[in-house]
Amino acid sequence: MKKFFKEFKEFISRGNVLDLAVGVIIGGAFKDIVNSLVNDLISPVIGLVFKADFKDLVIKVKDAVVDPITLEELEPALEIRYGAFITGVINFLIMAFVVFLIVKGVNTLANLAKKKEEPAPIPEPTTKICPYCCSEISIEATRCPHCTSQLD
């Protein structure tokens, strides 16, 4: 059991877990910003086209059953709120687009950093292989020290 808790402690104290937690918290806050953008700015503009609030777009499948004497609702109405669904789709598309832009920006910065790092020049070879005994010898040698063959 101690080993299990030790492994859990090592897992939880890794930097990746903390980065993930920060990302989730910031993502939740960013989701609120996107929801506000869609609900407060985009939906009213789209609502102008439909002549209604975008969230109010519904298809009534069944009206509510109301007791005529007490005016108490016996059965709730059945509605398909496609306006709310479309709002959710717009939220998703905006979030996906922003994440795409962030990833694209990070990749561009990473590529710029790679381009600035010039590859090290390939050093000139300092050795060669003797064609007679296949030993590795100095590139300046005129005679192989292993087999004493004359080299070009």
mmCIF file with all atom_site columns, C-alpha atoms in Angstrom:
data_model
loop_
_atom_site.group_PDB
_atom_site.id
_atom_site.type_symbol
_atom_site.label_atom_id
_atom_site.label_alt_id
_atom_site.label_comp_id
_atom_site.label_asym_id
_atom_site.label_entity_id
_atom_site.label_seq_id
_atom_site.pdbx_PDB_ins_code
_atom_site.Cartn_x
_atom_site.Cartn_y
_atom_site.Cartn_z
_atom_site.occupancy
_atom_site.B_iso_or_equiv
_atom_site.pdbx_formal_charge
_atom_site.auth_seq_id
_atom_site.auth_comp_id
_atom_site.auth_asym_id
_atom_site.auth_atom_id
_atom_site.pdbx_PDB_model_num
ATOM 1   C CA . MET A 1 1   ? 0.000   0.000  0.000   1.00 0.00 ? 1   MET A CA 1
ATOM 2   C CA . LYS A 1 2   ? 2.894   2.366  0.764   1.00 0.00 ? 2   LYS A CA 1
ATOM 3   C CA . LYS A 1 3   ? 4.282   1.720  -2.703  1.00 0.00 ? 3   LYS A CA 1
ATOM 4   C CA . PHE A 1 4   ? 0.933   2.666  -4.244  1.00 0.00 ? 4   PHE A CA 1
ATOM 5   C CA . PHE A 1 5   ? 0.810   5.993  -2.376  1.00 0.00 ? 5   PHE A CA 1
ATOM 6   C CA . LYS A 1 6   ? 4.471   6.658  -3.198  1.00 0.00 ? 6   LYS A CA 1
ATOM 7   C CA . GLU A 1 7   ? 3.743   6.126  -6.913  1.00 0.00 ? 7   GLU A CA 1
ATOM 8   C CA . PHE A 1 8   ? 0.666   8.353  -6.648  1.00 0.00 ? 8   PHE A CA 1
ATOM 9   C CA . LYS A 1 9   ? 2.723   11.083 -4.934  1.00 0.00 ? 9   LYS A CA 1
ATOM 10  C CA . GLU A 1 10  ? 5.344   10.904 -7.724  1.00 0.00 ? 10  GLU A CA 1
ATOM 11  C CA . PHE A 1 11  ? 2.603   11.064 -10.362 1.00 0.00 ? 11  PHE A CA 1
ATOM 12  C CA . ILE A 1 12  ? 0.807   14.019 -8.813  1.00 0.00 ? 12  ILE A CA 1
ATOM 13  C CA . SER A 1 13  ? 4.023   15.990 -8.245  1.00 0.00 ? 13  SER A CA 1
ATOM 14  C CA . ARG A 1 14  ? 5.154   15.705 -11.870 1.00 0.00 ? 14  ARG A CA 1
ATOM 15  C CA . GLY A 1 15  ? 5.088   18.946 -13.820 1.00 0.00 ? 15  GLY A CA 1
ATOM 16  C CA . ASN A 1 16  ? 2.781   17.525 -16.498 1.00 0.00 ? 16  ASN A CA 1
ATOM 17  C CA . VAL A 1 17  ? -0.081  17.066 -14.062 1.00 0.00 ? 17  VAL A CA 1
ATOM 18  C CA . LEU A 1 18  ? 0.237   20.629 -12.792 1.00 0.00 ? 18  LEU A CA 1
ATOM 19  C CA . ASP A 1 19  ? 0.386   21.959 -16.365 1.00 0.00 ? 19  ASP A CA 1
ATOM 20  C CA . LEU A 1 20  ? -2.743  19.977 -17.198 1.00 0.00 ? 20  LEU A CA 1
ATOM 21  C CA . ALA A 1 21  ? -4.563  21.349 -14.149 1.00 0.00 ? 21  ALA A CA 1
ATOM 22  C CA . VAL A 1 22  ? -3.649  24.919 -15.073 1.00 0.00 ? 22  VAL A CA 1
ATOM 23  C CA . GLY A 1 23  ? -4.775  24.268 -18.665 1.00 0.00 ? 23  GLY A CA 1
ATOM 24  C CA . VAL A 1 24  ? -8.137  22.939 -17.528 1.00 0.00 ? 24  VAL A CA 1
ATOM 25  C CA . ILE A 1 25  ? -8.736  25.917 -15.241 1.00 0.00 ? 25  ILE A CA 1
ATOM 26  C CA . ILE A 1 26  ? -7.777  28.426 -17.929 1.00 0.00 ? 26  ILE A CA 1
ATOM 27  C CA . GLY A 1 27  ? -9.863  26.490 -20.465 1.00 0.00 ? 27  GLY A CA 1
ATOM 28  C CA . GLY A 1 28  ? -12.895 26.731 -18.189 1.00 0.00 ? 28  GLY A CA 1
ATOM 29  C CA . ALA A 1 29  ? -12.436 30.471 -17.834 1.00 0.00 ? 29  ALA A CA 1
ATOM 30  C CA . PHE A 1 30  ? -11.944 30.801 -21.587 1.00 0.00 ? 30  PHE A CA 1
ATOM 31  C CA . LYS A 1 31  ? -15.146 28.811 -22.160 1.00 0.00 ? 31  LYS A CA 1
ATOM 32  C CA . ASP A 1 32  ? -17.050 31.440 -20.167 1.00 0.00 ? 32  ASP A CA 1
ATOM 33  C CA . ILE A 1 33  ? -15.596 34.158 -22.386 1.00 0.00 ? 33  ILE A CA 1
ATOM 34  C CA . VAL A 1 34  ? -16.614 32.288 -25.541 1.00 0.00 ? 34  VAL A CA 1
ATOM 35  C CA . ASN A 1 35  ? -20.104 31.633 -24.144 1.00 0.00 ? 35  ASN A CA 1
ATOM 36  C CA . SER A 1 36  ? -20.482 35.334 -23.414 1.00 0.00 ? 36  SER A CA 1
ATOM 37  C CA . LEU A 1 37  ? -19.271 36.197 -26.909 1.00 0.00 ? 37  LEU A CA 1
ATOM 38  C CA . VAL A 1 38  ? -21.810 33.861 -28.496 1.00 0.00 ? 38  VAL A CA 1
ATOM 39  C CA . ASN A 1 39  ? -24.725 34.587 -26.156 1.00 0.00 ? 39  ASN A CA 1
ATOM 40  C CA . ASP A 1 40  ? -24.258 38.342 -25.837 1.00 0.00 ? 40  ASP A CA 1
ATOM 41  C CA . LEU A 1 41  ? -22.886 39.350 -29.241 1.00 0.00 ? 41  LEU A CA 1
ATOM 42  C CA . ILE A 1 42  ? -23.322 36.701 -31.933 1.00 0.00 ? 42  ILE A CA 1
ATOM 43  C CA . SER A 1 43  ? -26.729 35.266 -30.998 1.00 0.00 ? 43  SER A CA 1
ATOM 44  C CA . PRO A 1 44  ? -28.490 38.670 -30.949 1.00 0.00 ? 44  PRO A CA 1
ATOM 45  C CA . VAL A 1 45  ? -27.102 39.474 -34.400 1.00 0.00 ? 45  VAL A CA 1
ATOM 46  C CA . ILE A 1 46  ? -28.269 36.101 -35.712 1.00 0.00 ? 46  ILE A CA 1
ATOM 47  C CA . GLY A 1 47  ? -31.543 36.689 -33.867 1.00 0.00 ? 47  GLY A CA 1
ATOM 48  C CA . LEU A 1 48  ? -32.091 39.796 -35.983 1.00 0.00 ? 48  LEU A CA 1
ATOM 49  C CA . VAL A 1 49  ? -32.297 37.515 -39.020 1.00 0.00 ? 49  VAL A CA 1
ATOM 50  C CA . PHE A 1 50  ? -34.847 35.233 -37.335 1.00 0.00 ? 50  PHE A CA 1
ATOM 51  C CA . LYS A 1 51  ? -36.705 38.152 -35.689 1.00 0.00 ? 51  LYS A CA 1
ATOM 52  C CA . ALA A 1 52  ? -36.378 36.450 -32.290 1.00 0.00 ? 52  ALA A CA 1
ATOM 53  C CA . ASP A 1 53  ? -33.823 35.716 -29.625 1.00 0.00 ? 53  ASP A CA 1
ATOM 54  C CA . PHE A 1 54  ? -31.662 32.902 -30.913 1.00 0.00 ? 54  PHE A CA 1
ATOM 55  C CA . LYS A 1 55  ? -32.092 30.839 -27.726 1.00 0.00 ? 55  LYS A CA 1
ATOM 56  C CA . ASP A 1 56  ? -35.877 30.999 -28.082 1.00 0.00 ? 56  ASP A CA 1
ATOM 57  C CA . LEU A 1 57  ? -35.883 28.984 -31.307 1.00 0.00 ? 57  LEU A CA 1
ATOM 58  C CA . VAL A 1 58  ? -37.833 25.842 -30.394 1.00 0.00 ? 58  VAL A CA 1
ATOM 59  C CA . ILE A 1 59  ? -40.105 23.296 -31.984 1.00 0.00 ? 59  ILE A CA 1
ATOM 60  C CA . LYS A 1 60  ? -43.069 22.436 -29.777 1.00 0.00 ? 60  LYS A CA 1
ATOM 61  C CA . VAL A 1 61  ? -43.834 18.746 -30.017 1.00 0.00 ? 61  VAL A CA 1
ATOM 62  C CA . LYS A 1 62  ? -46.483 18.712 -27.323 1.00 0.00 ? 62  LYS A CA 1
ATOM 63  C CA . ASP A 1 63  ? -48.126 21.488 -25.316 1.00 0.00 ? 63  ASP A CA 1
ATOM 64  C CA . ALA A 1 64  ? -48.272 21.320 -21.559 1.00 0.00 ? 64  ALA A CA 1
ATOM 65  C CA . VAL A 1 65  ? -51.367 19.759 -19.975 1.00 0.00 ? 65  VAL A CA 1
ATOM 66  C CA . VAL A 1 66  ? -52.833 22.201 -17.443 1.00 0.00 ? 66  VAL A CA 1
ATOM 67  C CA . ASP A 1 67  ? -55.605 21.554 -14.910 1.00 0.00 ? 67  ASP A CA 1
ATOM 68  C CA . PRO A 1 68  ? -58.315 24.109 -15.827 1.00 0.00 ? 68  PRO A CA 1
ATOM 69  C CA . ILE A 1 69  ? -59.432 24.592 -12.220 1.00 0.00 ? 69  ILE A CA 1
ATOM 70  C CA . THR A 1 70  ? -56.126 24.978 -10.362 1.00 0.00 ? 70  THR A CA 1
ATOM 71  C CA . LEU A 1 71  ? -54.081 26.010 -13.406 1.00 0.00 ? 71  LEU A CA 1
ATOM 72  C CA . GLU A 1 72  ? -51.461 23.563 -12.197 1.00 0.00 ? 72  GLU A CA 1
ATOM 73  C CA . GLU A 1 73  ? -49.280 22.020 -14.881 1.00 0.00 ? 73  GLU A CA 1
ATOM 74  C CA . LEU A 1 74  ? -49.984 18.273 -14.941 1.00 0.00 ? 74  LEU A CA 1
ATOM 75  C CA . GLU A 1 75  ? -47.604 17.369 -17.759 1.00 0.00 ? 75  GLU A CA 1
ATOM 76  C CA . PRO A 1 76  ? -44.779 19.573 -18.970 1.00 0.00 ? 76  PRO A CA 1
ATOM 77  C CA . ALA A 1 77  ? -44.519 20.708 -22.562 1.00 0.00 ? 77  ALA A CA 1
ATOM 78  C CA . LEU A 1 78  ? -42.180 18.833 -24.854 1.00 0.00 ? 78  LEU A CA 1
ATOM 79  C CA . GLU A 1 79  ? -39.933 21.162 -26.828 1.00 0.00 ? 79  GLU A CA 1
ATOM 80  C CA . ILE A 1 80  ? -36.922 20.683 -29.066 1.00 0.00 ? 80  ILE A CA 1
ATOM 81  C CA . ARG A 1 81  ? -34.631 23.639 -28.394 1.00 0.00 ? 81  ARG A CA 1
ATOM 82  C CA . TYR A 1 82  ? -32.617 23.705 -31.604 1.00 0.00 ? 82  TYR A CA 1
ATOM 83  C CA . GLY A 1 83  ? -31.566 27.311 -30.991 1.00 0.00 ? 83  GLY A CA 1
ATOM 84  C CA . ALA A 1 84  ? -29.670 26.256 -27.864 1.00 0.00 ? 84  ALA A CA 1
ATOM 85  C CA . PHE A 1 85  ? -28.082 23.417 -29.842 1.00 0.00 ? 85  PHE A CA 1
ATOM 86  C CA . ILE A 1 86  ? -26.972 25.790 -32.598 1.00 0.00 ? 86  ILE A CA 1
ATOM 87  C CA . THR A 1 87  ? -25.541 28.090 -29.922 1.00 0.00 ? 87  THR A CA 1
ATOM 88  C CA . GLY A 1 88  ? -23.559 25.132 -28.564 1.00 0.00 ? 88  GLY A CA 1
ATOM 89  C CA . VAL A 1 89  ? -22.272 24.325 -32.061 1.00 0.00 ? 89  VAL A CA 1
ATOM 90  C CA . ILE A 1 90  ? -21.198 27.959 -32.541 1.00 0.00 ? 90  ILE A CA 1
ATOM 91  C CA . ASN A 1 91  ? -19.444 27.857 -29.135 1.00 0.00 ? 91  ASN A CA 1
ATOM 92  C CA . PHE A 1 92  ? -17.616 24.688 -30.167 1.00 0.00 ? 92  PHE A CA 1
ATOM 93  C CA . LEU A 1 93  ? -16.545 26.108 -33.529 1.00 0.00 ? 93  LEU A CA 1
ATOM 94  C CA . ILE A 1 94  ? -15.206 29.290 -31.926 1.00 0.00 ? 94  ILE A CA 1
ATOM 95  C CA . MET A 1 95  ? -13.308 27.292 -29.280 1.00 0.00 ? 95  MET A CA 1
ATOM 96  C CA . ALA A 1 96  ? -11.903 24.935 -31.930 1.00 0.00 ? 96  ALA A CA 1
ATOM 97  C CA . PHE A 1 97  ? -10.862 27.887 -34.107 1.00 0.00 ? 97  PHE A CA 1
ATOM 98  C CA . VAL A 1 98  ? -9.103  29.635 -31.217 1.00 0.00 ? 98  VAL A CA 1
ATOM 99  C CA . VAL A 1 99  ? -7.301  26.417 -30.206 1.00 0.00 ? 99  VAL A CA 1
ATOM 100 C CA . PHE A 1 100 ? -6.294  25.959 -33.866 1.00 0.00 ? 100 PHE A CA 1
ATOM 101 C CA . LEU A 1 101 ? -4.864  29.500 -33.946 1.00 0.00 ? 101 LEU A CA 1
ATOM 102 C CA . ILE A 1 102 ? -2.960  28.921 -30.696 1.00 0.00 ? 102 ILE A CA 1
ATOM 103 C CA . VAL A 1 103 ? -1.477  25.619 -31.907 1.00 0.00 ? 103 VAL A CA 1
ATOM 104 C CA . LYS A 1 104 ? -0.629  27.155 -35.287 1.00 0.00 ? 104 LYS A CA 1
ATOM 105 C CA . GLY A 1 105 ? 1.090   30.099 -33.564 1.00 0.00 ? 105 GLY A CA 1
ATOM 106 C CA . VAL A 1 106 ? 3.096   27.847 -31.257 1.00 0.00 ? 106 VAL A CA 1
ATOM 107 C CA . ASN A 1 107 ? 4.143   25.647 -34.186 1.00 0.00 ? 107 ASN A CA 1
ATOM 108 C CA . THR A 1 108 ? 5.182   28.719 -36.186 1.00 0.00 ? 108 THR A CA 1
ATOM 109 C CA . LEU A 1 109 ? 7.292   29.977 -33.277 1.00 0.00 ? 109 LEU A CA 1
ATOM 110 C CA . ALA A 1 110 ? 8.864   26.536 -32.880 1.00 0.00 ? 110 ALA A CA 1
ATOM 111 C CA . ASN A 1 111 ? 9.699   26.433 -36.605 1.00 0.00 ? 111 ASN A CA 1
ATOM 112 C CA . LEU A 1 112 ? 11.231  29.923 -36.439 1.00 0.00 ? 112 LEU A CA 1
ATOM 113 C CA . ALA A 1 113 ? 13.406  28.813 -33.553 1.00 0.00 ? 113 ALA A CA 1
ATOM 114 C CA . LYS A 1 114 ? 14.510  25.740 -35.526 1.00 0.00 ? 114 LYS A CA 1
ATOM 115 C CA . LYS A 1 115 ? 15.330  27.829 -38.615 1.00 0.00 ? 115 LYS A CA 1
ATOM 116 C CA . LYS A 1 116 ? 17.485  30.240 -36.595 1.00 0.00 ? 116 LYS A CA 1
ATOM 117 C CA . GLU A 1 117 ? 19.580  27.353 -35.318 1.00 0.00 ? 117 GLU A CA 1
ATOM 118 C CA . GLU A 1 118 ? 21.923  26.721 -38.210 1.00 0.00 ? 118 GLU A CA 1
ATOM 119 C CA . PRO A 1 119 ? 23.023  23.135 -38.498 1.00 0.00 ? 119 PRO A CA 1
ATOM 120 C CA . ALA A 1 120 ? 26.621  22.584 -37.531 1.00 0.00 ? 120 ALA A CA 1
ATOM 121 C CA . PRO A 1 121 ? 28.866  22.171 -40.560 1.00 0.00 ? 121 PRO A CA 1
ATOM 122 C CA . ILE A 1 122 ? 29.859  18.611 -41.266 1.00 0.00 ? 122 ILE A CA 1
ATOM 123 C CA . PRO A 1 123 ? 33.493  18.262 -40.281 1.00 0.00 ? 123 PRO A CA 1
ATOM 124 C CA . GLU A 1 124 ? 35.970  17.123 -42.886 1.00 0.00 ? 124 GLU A CA 1
ATOM 125 C CA . PRO A 1 125 ? 36.889  13.464 -42.489 1.00 0.00 ? 125 PRO A CA 1
ATOM 126 C CA . THR A 1 126 ? 40.161  12.832 -40.684 1.00 0.00 ? 126 THR A CA 1
ATOM 127 C CA . THR A 1 127 ? 40.440  9.154  -41.531 1.00 0.00 ? 127 THR A CA 1
ATOM 128 C CA . LYS A 1 128 ? 40.045  6.849  -44.510 1.00 0.00 ? 128 LYS A CA 1
ATOM 129 C CA . ILE A 1 129 ? 39.873  3.117  -45.077 1.00 0.00 ? 129 ILE A CA 1
ATOM 130 C CA . CYS A 1 130 ? 42.809  1.264  -46.566 1.00 0.00 ? 130 CYS A CA 1
ATOM 131 C CA . PRO A 1 131 ? 41.592  -0.417 -49.791 1.00 0.00 ? 131 PRO A CA 1
ATOM 132 C CA . TYR A 1 132 ? 43.887  -3.415 -49.191 1.00 0.00 ? 132 TYR A CA 1
ATOM 133 C CA . CYS A 1 133 ? 43.425  -4.364 -45.514 1.00 0.00 ? 133 CYS A CA 1
ATOM 134 C CA . CYS A 1 134 ? 40.272  -2.317 -44.730 1.00 0.00 ? 134 CYS A CA 1
ATOM 135 C CA . SER A 1 135 ? 41.893  -0.700 -41.681 1.00 0.00 ? 135 SER A CA 1
ATOM 136 C CA . GLU A 1 136 ? 41.104  2.839  -40.641 1.00 0.00 ? 136 GLU A CA 1
ATOM 137 C CA . ILE A 1 137 ? 44.070  5.123  -41.214 1.00 0.00 ? 137 ILE A CA 1
ATOM 138 C CA . SER A 1 138 ? 44.850  8.849  -41.226 1.00 0.00 ? 138 SER A CA 1
ATOM 139 C CA . ILE A 1 139 ? 43.648  10.735 -44.287 1.00 0.00 ? 139 ILE A CA 1
ATOM 140 C CA . GLU A 1 140 ? 47.140  12.148 -44.838 1.00 0.00 ? 140 GLU A CA 1
ATOM 141 C CA . ALA A 1 141 ? 48.843  8.743  -44.885 1.00 0.00 ? 141 ALA A CA 1
ATOM 142 C CA . THR A 1 142 ? 50.615  7.689  -48.094 1.00 0.00 ? 142 THR A CA 1
ATOM 143 C CA . ARG A 1 143 ? 51.351  4.208  -46.833 1.00 0.00 ? 143 ARG A CA 1
ATOM 144 C CA . CYS A 1 144 ? 49.110  1.959  -44.660 1.00 0.00 ? 144 CYS A CA 1
ATOM 145 C CA . PRO A 1 145 ? 50.717  1.381  -41.234 1.00 0.00 ? 145 PRO A CA 1
ATOM 146 C CA . HIS A 1 146 ? 48.969  -1.993 -40.929 1.00 0.00 ? 146 HIS A CA 1
ATOM 147 C CA . CYS A 1 147 ? 49.710  -3.666 -44.266 1.00 0.00 ? 147 CYS A CA 1
ATOM 148 C CA . THR A 1 148 ? 52.400  -1.229 -45.579 1.00 0.00 ? 148 THR A CA 1
ATOM 149 C CA . SER A 1 149 ? 50.621  -0.882 -48.924 1.00 0.00 ? 149 SER A CA 1
ATOM 150 C CA . GLN A 1 150 ? 51.345  2.189  -51.034 1.00 0.00 ? 150 GLN A CA 1
ATOM 151 C CA . LEU A 1 151 ? 48.255  4.497  -51.102 1.00 0.00 ? 151 LEU A CA 1
ATOM 152 C CA . ASP A 1 152 ? 47.225  7.067  -53.694 1.00 0.00 ? 152 ASP A CA 1
#
